[in-house]
CSV table of C-alpha atoms and ligand atoms in Angstrom, one decimal:
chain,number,residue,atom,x,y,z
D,50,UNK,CA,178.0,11.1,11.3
D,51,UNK,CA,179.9,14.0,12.1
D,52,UNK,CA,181.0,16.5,10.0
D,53,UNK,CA,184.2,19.7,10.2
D,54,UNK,CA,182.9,22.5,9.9
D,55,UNK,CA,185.7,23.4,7.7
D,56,UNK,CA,187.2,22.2,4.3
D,57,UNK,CA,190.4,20.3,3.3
D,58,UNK,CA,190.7,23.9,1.0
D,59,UNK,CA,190.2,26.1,3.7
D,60,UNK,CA,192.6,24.2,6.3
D,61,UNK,CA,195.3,24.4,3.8
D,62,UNK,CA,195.0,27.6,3.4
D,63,UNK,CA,195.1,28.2,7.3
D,64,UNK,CA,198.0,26.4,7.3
D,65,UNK,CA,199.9,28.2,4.7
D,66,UNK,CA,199.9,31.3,7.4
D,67,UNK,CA,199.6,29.3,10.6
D,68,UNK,CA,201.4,26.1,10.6
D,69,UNK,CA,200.0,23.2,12.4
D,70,UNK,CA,199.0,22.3,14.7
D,71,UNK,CA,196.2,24.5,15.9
D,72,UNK,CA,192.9,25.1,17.4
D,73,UNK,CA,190.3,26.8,14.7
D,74,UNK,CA,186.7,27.9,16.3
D,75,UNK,CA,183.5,28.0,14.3
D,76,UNK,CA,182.6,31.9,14.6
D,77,UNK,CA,179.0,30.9,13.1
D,78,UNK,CA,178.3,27.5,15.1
D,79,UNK,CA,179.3,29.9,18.3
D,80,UNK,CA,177.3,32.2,18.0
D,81,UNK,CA,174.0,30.2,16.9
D,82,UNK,CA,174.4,28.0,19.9
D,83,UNK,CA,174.4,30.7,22.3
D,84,UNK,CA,171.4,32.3,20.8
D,85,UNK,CA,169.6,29.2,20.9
D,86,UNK,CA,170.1,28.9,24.9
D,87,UNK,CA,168.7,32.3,25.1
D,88,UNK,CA,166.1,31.7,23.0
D,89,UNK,CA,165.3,28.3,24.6
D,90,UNK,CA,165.4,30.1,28.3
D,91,UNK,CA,163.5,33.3,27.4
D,92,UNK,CA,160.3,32.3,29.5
D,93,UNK,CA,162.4,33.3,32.4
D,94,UNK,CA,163.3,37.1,32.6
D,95,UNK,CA,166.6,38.0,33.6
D,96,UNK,CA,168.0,34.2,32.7
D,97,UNK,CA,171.8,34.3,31.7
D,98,UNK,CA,174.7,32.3,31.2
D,99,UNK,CA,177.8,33.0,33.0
D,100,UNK,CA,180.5,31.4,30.2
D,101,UNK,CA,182.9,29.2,32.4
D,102,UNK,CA,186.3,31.2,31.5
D,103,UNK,CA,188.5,28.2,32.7
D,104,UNK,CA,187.1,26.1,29.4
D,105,UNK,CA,188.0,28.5,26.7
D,106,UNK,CA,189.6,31.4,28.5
D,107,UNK,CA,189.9,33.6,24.7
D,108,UNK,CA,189.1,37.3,24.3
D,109,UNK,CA,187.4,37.0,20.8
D,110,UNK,CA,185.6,34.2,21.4
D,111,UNK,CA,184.3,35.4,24.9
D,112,UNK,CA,183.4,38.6,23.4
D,113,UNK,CA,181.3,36.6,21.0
D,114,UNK,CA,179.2,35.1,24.0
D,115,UNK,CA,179.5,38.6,25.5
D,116,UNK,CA,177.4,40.2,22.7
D,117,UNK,CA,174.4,37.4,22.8
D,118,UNK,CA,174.3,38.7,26.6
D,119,UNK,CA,176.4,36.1,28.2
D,120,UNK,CA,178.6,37.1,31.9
D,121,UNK,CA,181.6,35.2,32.9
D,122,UNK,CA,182.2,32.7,35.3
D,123,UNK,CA,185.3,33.1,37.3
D,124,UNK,CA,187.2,31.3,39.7
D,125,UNK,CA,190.6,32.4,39.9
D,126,UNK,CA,192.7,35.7,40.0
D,127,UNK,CA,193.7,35.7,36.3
D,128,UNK,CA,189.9,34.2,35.3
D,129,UNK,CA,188.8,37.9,37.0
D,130,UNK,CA,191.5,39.8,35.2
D,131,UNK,CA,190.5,38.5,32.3
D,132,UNK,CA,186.9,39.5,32.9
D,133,UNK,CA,188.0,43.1,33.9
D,134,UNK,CA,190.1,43.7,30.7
D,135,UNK,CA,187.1,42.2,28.7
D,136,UNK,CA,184.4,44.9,30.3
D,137,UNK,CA,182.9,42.9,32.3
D,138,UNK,CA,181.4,44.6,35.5
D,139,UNK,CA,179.3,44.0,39.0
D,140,UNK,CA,176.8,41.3,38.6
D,141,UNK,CA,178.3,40.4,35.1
D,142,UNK,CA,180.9,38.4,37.2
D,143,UNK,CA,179.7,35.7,38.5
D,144,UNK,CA,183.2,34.3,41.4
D,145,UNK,CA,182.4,30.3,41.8
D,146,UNK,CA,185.8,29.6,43.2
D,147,UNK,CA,187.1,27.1,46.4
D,148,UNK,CA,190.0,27.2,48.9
D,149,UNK,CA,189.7,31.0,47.7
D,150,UNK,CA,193.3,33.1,48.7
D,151,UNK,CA,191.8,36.6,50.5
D,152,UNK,CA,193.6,38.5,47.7
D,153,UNK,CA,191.2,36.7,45.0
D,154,UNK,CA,187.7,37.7,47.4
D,155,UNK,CA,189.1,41.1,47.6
D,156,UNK,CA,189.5,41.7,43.8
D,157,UNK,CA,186.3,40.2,43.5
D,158,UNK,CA,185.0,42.3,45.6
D,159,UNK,CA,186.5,45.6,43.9
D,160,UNK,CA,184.8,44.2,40.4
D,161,UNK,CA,181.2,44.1,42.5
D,162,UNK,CA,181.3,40.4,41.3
D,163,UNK,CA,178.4,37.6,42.7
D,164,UNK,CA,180.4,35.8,44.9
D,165,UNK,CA,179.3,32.2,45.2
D,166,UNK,CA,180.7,31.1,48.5
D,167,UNK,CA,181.6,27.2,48.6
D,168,UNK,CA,181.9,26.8,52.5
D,169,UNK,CA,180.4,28.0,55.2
D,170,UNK,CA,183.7,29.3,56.8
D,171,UNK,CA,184.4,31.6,54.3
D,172,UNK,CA,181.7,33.6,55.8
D,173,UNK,CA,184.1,34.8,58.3
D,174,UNK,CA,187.0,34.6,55.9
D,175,UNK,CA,185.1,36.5,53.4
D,176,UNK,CA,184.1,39.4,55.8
D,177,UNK,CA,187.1,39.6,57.2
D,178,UNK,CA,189.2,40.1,53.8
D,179,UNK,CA,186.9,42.1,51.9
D,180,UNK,CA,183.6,42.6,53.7
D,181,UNK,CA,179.5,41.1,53.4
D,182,UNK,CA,178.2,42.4,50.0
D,183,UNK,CA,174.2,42.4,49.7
D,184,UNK,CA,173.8,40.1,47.2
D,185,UNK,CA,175.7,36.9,47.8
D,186,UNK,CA,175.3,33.1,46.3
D,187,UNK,CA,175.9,30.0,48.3
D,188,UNK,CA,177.0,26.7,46.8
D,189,UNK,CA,174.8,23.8,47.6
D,190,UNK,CA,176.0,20.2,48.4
D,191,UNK,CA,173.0,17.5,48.6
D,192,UNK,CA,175.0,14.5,49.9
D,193,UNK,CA,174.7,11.1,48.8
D,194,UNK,CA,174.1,10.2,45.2
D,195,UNK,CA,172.8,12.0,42.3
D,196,UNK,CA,170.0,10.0,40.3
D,197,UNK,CA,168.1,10.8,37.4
D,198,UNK,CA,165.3,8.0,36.0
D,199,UNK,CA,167.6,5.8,39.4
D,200,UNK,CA,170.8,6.0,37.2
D,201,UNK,CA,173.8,7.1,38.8
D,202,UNK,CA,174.7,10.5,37.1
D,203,UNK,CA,177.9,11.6,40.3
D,204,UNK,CA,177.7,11.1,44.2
D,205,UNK,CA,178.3,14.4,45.6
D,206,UNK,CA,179.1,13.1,48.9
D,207,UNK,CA,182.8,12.8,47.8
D,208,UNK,CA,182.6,15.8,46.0
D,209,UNK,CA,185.0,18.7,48.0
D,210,UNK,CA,182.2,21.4,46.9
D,211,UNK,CA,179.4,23.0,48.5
D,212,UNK,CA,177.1,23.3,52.0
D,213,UNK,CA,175.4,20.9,53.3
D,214,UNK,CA,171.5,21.4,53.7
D,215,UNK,CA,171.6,22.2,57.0
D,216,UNK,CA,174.9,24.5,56.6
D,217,UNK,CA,172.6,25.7,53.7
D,218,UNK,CA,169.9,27.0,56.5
D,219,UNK,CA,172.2,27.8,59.3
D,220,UNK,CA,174.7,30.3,56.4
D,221,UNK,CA,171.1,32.4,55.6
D,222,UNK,CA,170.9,32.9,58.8
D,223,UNK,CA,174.2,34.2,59.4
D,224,UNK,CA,174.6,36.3,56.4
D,225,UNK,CA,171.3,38.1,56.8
D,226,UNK,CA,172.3,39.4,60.2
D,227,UNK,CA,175.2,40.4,58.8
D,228,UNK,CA,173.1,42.2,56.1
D,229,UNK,CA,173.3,40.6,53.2
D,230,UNK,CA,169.7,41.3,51.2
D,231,UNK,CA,169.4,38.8,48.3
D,232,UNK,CA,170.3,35.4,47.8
D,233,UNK,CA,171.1,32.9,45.1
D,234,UNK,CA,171.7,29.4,45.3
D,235,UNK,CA,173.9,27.0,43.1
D,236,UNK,CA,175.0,23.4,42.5
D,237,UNK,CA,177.3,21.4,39.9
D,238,UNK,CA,176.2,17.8,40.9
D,239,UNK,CA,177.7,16.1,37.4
D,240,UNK,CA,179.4,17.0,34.3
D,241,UNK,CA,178.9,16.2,30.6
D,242,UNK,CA,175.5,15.1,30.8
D,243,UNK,CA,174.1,14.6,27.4
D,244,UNK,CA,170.8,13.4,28.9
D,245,UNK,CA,168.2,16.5,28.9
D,246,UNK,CA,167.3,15.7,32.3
D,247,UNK,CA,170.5,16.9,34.1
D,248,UNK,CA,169.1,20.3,34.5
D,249,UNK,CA,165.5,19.7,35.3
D,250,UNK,CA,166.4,17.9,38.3
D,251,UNK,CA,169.0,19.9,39.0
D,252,UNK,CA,166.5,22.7,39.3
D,253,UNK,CA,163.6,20.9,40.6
D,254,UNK,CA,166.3,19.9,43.6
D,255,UNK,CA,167.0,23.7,43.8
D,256,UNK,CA,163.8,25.2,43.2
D,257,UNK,CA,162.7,22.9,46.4
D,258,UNK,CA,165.7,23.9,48.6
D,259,UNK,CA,165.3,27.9,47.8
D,260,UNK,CA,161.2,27.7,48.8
D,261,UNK,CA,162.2,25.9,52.3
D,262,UNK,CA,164.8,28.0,53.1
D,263,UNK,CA,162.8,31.2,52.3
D,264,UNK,CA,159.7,29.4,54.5
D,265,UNK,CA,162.1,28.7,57.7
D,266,UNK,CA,164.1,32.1,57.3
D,267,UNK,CA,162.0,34.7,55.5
D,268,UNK,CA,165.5,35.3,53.5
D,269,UNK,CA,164.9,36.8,49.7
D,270,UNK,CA,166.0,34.4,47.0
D,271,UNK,CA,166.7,36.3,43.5
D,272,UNK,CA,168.5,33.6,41.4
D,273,UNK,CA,169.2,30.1,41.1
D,274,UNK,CA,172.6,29.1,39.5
D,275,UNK,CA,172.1,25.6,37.8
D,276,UNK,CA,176.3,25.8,36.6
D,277,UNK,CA,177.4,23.9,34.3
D,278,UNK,CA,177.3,20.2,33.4
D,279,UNK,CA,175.4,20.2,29.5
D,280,UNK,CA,177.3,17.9,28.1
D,281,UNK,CA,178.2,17.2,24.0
D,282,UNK,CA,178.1,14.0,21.9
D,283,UNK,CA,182.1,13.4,21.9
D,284,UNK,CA,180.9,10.0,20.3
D,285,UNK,CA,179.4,9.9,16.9
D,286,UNK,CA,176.4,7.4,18.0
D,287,UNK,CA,175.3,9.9,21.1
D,288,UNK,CA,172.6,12.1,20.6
D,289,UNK,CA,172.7,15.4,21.4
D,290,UNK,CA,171.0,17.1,23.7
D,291,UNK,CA,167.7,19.3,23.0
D,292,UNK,CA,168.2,22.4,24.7
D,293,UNK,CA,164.5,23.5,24.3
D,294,UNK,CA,163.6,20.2,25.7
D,295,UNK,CA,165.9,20.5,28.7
D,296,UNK,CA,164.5,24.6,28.7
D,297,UNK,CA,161.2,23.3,29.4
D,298,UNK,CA,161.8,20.7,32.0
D,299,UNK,CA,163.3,23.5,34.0
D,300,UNK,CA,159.9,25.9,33.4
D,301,UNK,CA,158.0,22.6,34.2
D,302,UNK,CA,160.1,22.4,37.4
D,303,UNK,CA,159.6,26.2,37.9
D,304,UNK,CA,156.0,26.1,37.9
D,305,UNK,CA,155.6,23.1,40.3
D,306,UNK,CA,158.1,24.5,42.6
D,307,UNK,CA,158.5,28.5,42.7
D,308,UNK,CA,155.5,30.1,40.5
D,309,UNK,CA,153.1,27.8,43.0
D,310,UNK,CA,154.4,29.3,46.2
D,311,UNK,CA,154.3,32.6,45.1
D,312,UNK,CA,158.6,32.9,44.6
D,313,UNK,CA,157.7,34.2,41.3
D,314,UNK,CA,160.6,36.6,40.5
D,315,UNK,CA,163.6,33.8,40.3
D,316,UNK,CA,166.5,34.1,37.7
D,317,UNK,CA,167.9,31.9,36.3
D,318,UNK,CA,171.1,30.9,35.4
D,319,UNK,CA,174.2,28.7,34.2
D,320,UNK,CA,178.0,28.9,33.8
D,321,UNK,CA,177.9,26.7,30.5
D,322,UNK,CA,181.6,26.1,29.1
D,323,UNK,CA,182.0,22.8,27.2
D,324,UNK,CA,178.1,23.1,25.6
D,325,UNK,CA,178.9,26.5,24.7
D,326,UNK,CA,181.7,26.0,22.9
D,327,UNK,CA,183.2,22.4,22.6
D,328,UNK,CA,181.4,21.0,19.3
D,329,UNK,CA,182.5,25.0,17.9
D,330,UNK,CA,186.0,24.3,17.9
D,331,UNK,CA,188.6,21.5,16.8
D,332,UNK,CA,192.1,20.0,16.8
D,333,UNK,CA,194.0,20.8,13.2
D,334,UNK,CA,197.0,18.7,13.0
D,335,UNK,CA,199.0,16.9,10.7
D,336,UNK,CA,200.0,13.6,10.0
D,337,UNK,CA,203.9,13.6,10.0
D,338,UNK,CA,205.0,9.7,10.0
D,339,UNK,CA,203.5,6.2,10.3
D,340,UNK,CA,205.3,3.2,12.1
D,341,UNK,CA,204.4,-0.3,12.2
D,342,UNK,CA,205.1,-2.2,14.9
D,343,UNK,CA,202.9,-4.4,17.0
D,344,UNK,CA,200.6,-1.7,15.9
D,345,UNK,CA,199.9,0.3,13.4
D,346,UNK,CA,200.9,4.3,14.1
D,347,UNK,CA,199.9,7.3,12.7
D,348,UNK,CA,202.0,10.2,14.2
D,349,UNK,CA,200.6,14.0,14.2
D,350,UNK,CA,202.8,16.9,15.1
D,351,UNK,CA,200.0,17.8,18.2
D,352,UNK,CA,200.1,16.1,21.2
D,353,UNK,CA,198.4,16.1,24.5
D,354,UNK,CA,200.1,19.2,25.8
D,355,UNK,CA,197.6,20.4,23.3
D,356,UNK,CA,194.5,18.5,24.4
D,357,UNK,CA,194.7,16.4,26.7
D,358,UNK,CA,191.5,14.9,27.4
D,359,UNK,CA,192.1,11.9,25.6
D,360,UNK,CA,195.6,11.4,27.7
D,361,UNK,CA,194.1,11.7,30.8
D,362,UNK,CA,190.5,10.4,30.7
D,363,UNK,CA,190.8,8.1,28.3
D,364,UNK,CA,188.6,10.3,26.4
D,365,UNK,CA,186.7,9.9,22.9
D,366,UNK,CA,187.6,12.7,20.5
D,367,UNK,CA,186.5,11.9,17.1
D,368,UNK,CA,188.5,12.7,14.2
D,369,UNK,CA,187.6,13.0,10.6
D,370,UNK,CA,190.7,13.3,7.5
D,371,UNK,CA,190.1,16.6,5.7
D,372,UNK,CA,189.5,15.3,1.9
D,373,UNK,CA,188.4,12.0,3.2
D,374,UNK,CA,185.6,12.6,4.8
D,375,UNK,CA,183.8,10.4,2.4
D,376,UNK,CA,186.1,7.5,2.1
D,377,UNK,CA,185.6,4.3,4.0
D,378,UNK,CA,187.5,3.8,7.1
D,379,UNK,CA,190.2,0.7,6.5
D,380,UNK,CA,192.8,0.9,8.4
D,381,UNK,CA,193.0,1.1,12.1
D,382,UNK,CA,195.6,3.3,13.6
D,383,UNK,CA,196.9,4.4,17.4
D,384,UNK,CA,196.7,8.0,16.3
D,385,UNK,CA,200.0,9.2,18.6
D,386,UNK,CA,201.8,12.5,19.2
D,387,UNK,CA,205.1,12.8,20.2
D,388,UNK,CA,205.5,13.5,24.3
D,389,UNK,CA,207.9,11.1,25.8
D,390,UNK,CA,204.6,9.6,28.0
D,391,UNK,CA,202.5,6.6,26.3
D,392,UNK,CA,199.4,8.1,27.0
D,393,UNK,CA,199.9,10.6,24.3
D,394,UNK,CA,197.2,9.2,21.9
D,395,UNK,CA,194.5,11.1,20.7
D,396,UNK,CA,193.0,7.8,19.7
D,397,UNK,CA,193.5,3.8,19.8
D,398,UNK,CA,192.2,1.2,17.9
D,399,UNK,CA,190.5,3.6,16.0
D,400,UNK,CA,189.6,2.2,11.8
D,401,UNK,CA,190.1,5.6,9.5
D,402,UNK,CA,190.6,6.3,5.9
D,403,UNK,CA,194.0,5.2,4.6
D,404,UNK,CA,196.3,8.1,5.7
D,405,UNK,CA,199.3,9.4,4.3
D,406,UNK,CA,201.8,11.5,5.5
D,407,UNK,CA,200.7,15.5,5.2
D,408,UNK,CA,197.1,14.4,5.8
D,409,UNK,CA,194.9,17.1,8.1
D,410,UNK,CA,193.2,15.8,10.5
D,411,UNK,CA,189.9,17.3,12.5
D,412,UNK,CA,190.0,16.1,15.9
D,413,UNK,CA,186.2,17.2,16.7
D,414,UNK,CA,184.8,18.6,20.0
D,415,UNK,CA,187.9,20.4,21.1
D,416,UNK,CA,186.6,24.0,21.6
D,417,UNK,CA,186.2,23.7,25.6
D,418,UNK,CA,188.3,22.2,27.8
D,419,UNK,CA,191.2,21.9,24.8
D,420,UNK,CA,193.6,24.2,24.5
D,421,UNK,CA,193.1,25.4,28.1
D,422,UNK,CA,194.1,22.2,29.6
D,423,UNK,CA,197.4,22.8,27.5
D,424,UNK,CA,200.9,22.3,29.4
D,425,UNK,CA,204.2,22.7,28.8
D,426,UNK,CA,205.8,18.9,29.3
D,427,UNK,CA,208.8,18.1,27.2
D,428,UNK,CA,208.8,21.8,26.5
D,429,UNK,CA,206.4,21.6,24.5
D,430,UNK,CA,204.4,25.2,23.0
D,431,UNK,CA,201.0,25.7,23.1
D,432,UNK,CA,199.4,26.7,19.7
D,433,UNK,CA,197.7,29.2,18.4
D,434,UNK,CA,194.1,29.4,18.1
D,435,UNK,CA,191.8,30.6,15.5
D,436,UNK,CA,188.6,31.7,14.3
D,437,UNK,CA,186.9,31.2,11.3
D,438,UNK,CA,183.9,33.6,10.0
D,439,UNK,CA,181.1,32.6,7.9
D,440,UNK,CA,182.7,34.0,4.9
D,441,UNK,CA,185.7,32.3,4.9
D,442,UNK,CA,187.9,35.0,6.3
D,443,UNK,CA,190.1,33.9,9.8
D,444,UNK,CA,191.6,35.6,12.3
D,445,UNK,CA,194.3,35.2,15.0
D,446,UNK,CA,192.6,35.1,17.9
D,447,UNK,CA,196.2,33.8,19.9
D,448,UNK,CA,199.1,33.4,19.0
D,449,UNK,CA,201.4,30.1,19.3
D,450,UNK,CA,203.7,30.2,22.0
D,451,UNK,CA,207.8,30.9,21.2
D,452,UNK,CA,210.7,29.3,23.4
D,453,UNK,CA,210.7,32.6,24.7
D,454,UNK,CA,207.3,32.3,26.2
D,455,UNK,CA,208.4,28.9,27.6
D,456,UNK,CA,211.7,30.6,29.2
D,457,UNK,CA,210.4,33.3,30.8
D,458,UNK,CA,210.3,32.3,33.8
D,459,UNK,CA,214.2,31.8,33.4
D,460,UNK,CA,214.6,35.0,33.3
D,461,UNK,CA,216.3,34.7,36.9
D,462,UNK,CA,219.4,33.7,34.7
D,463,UNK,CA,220.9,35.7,32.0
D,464,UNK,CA,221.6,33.4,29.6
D,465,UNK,CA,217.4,32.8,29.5
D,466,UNK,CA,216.7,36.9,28.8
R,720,PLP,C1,183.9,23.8,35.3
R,720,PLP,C2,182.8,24.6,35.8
R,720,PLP,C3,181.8,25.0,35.0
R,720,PLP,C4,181.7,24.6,33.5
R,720,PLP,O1,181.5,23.2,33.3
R,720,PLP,P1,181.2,22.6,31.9
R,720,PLP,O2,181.3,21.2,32.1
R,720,PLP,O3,182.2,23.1,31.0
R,720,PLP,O4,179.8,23.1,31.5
R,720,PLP,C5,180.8,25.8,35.5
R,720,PLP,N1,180.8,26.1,36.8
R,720,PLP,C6,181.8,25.7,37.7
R,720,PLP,C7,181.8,26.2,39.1
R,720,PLP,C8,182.8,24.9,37.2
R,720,PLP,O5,183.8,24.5,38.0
């Protein structure tokens, strides 16, 4: 069963200052998490987590991950501005970007960020623009499928990122005549995985490439980047994953692989976003008005411009009713919000607790990949977001967006200033 991290109470409360609907982050369930993956990964000196900005791209709660030791992983202009204002510095930075504009390698660059190059090409691009740092990352792409216990997990073949093995070789070659000293090496082969043997082959897979590259080429390997991918029970019945489990199946991997050929020295790290911070953060909104048709409808006053995961892949988001939360589920409801598009449903068919109008409802696992998907369809305003502490105390951490946000980029015309 899964349970808010927040009361009925409480939520009112919120609400009394910040009207629904809005996204409210777990300060506590944050900040546990991410010392858990440190603690889980401290066998490995020097292992860190580069937070994925694009999944929750907020000050306070990237300064959270910040203080347990975490970098940030970057892979636009704003995503490095964001990282600059925030203090983040040289190899704090980790750039994973694609079909990267010259401007964007040259600020990266400036910040003496890792860059993690995605082609092979952009080793002339990159030089060109902004010049061959020392230290320099290269993102893999092993072809075909992607198995784990011979079940399907993503075919990379169709995926548009990374080298190929041999452009893997060939690139080390290149970049140490051109002076680059130490290497790292990183692949996102499939997301969400909520089995705790994503990352061990992942690494294994890694671990194997870095020792025959360094046997053909000599080249110095300091890192591997194993990305993202940890995925969270969106479903109630899933299980989640054990992250001292999937810990050790990378050390396992480590010792077969790099502390047997001597390659001893190997960091590691991810770019975590949705298991750092998905399950830490939810969906508040209110039920405004039913409708029965040939359904039954519960409308909210959120809708997908303000997650949109359910809208667009069909999604599971669980929700709980605030006060209800111990009633039995009777009714079954299309849970809708109110964009002119009939994929604006946060759920369908799904059996809940009578509702009634003015109801809050926790729409669970929204803390990554939620509010930063937001858009602005139907004119609609993004919400604010906010975080909870331990003792009951919140904080704005953003603030809702105004019609004036939404018109700015009117201001061409005078009657939009
Ligand atoms: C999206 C992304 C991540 C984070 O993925 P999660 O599924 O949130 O863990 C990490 N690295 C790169 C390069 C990404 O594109």
């Amino acid at each position: 069963m899964k349970v808010p991290f927040v009361t009925k109470e409480k939520v009112e409360e919120i609400s009394s200052i910040y009207p629904t609907p809005y996204h409210l982050y777990d300060k506590k369930g944050i900040v546990d998490n991410a010392k858990g993956l440190y603690n889980a990964f401290s066998w490995n000196k020097g292992f860190k987590e580069y937070f994925a900005v694009k999944a929750t791209p907020n000050p306070a709660l990237i300064k959270l991950l910040k203080a347990e030791g975490a970098g940030v992983d970057c892979s636009s202009y704003t995503e490095l501005m964001m990282a600059e204002k925030l203090g983040f510095k040289g190899d704090e930075i980790m750039f994973s970007s694609n079909e990267t504009p010259a401007v964007e390698y040259q600020y990266a660059r400036k910040l003496g960020a890792i860059i993690n190059l995605d082609d092979i090409t952009h080793i002339d691009f990159l030089e060109e623009c902004a010049g061959i740092p020392e230290k320099i990352c290269l993102r893999y792409n092993p072809g075909g499928e992607f198995t784990i216990n011979n079940m399907i997990m993503g075919t990379p073949a169709d995926a548009k990122y990374g080298l190929t093995r041999a452009q893997m070789f060939e690139a080390v070659k290149i970049l140490m005549a051109k002076g680059v000293k130490e290497f790292g090496v990183h692949a996102f082969l499939a997301s969400n995985n909520i089995e705790n043997e994503y990352y061990p082959v992942l690494a294994k897979t890694l671990f194997t490439l870095v020792k025959d590259i360094t046997e053909e080429t000599g080249a110095k390997f300091v890192f591997v980047n194993l990305s993202g991918g940890i995925g969270v029970p969106y479903r109630p019945e899933q299980k989640k994953t054990d992250i001292n489990v999937i810990a050790q199946g990378v050390k396992k991997a480590y010792d077969e692989v790099i502390v047997k050929s001597g390659l001893n020295d190997l960091k590691i790290f991810t770019e975590l976003g949705r298991y750092m911070l998905a399950p830490y953060g939810a969906l508040i909104t209110k039920v405004v008005h039913f409708k029965h048709t040939y359904k039954e409808y519960a409308g909210v006053d959120a809708c997908a411009a303000n997650l949109m995961r359910p809208a667009i892949y069909g999604a599971y988001h669980h929700i709980s009713v605030l006060g209800k939360e111990n009633e039995d589920a009777t009714v079954t409801y299309d849970v809708v919000g109110s964009l002119c598009e009939n994929s604006d449903k946060f759920a369908v068919d799904r059996t809940l607790p009578k509702l009634e109008r003015g109801d809050y409802l926790f729409i669970h696992e929204a803390g990554a990949h939620g509010h930063s998907m937001g858009y602005n369809y139907n004119g609609k305003l993004r919400s604010a977001e906010i975080l909870l502490n331990e003792d009951g105390s919140f904080e704005l951490i953003r603030r809702a967006e105004t019609p004036k946000d939404l018109f700015a980029t009117l201001d061409i015309y005078p009657e939009f200033r």
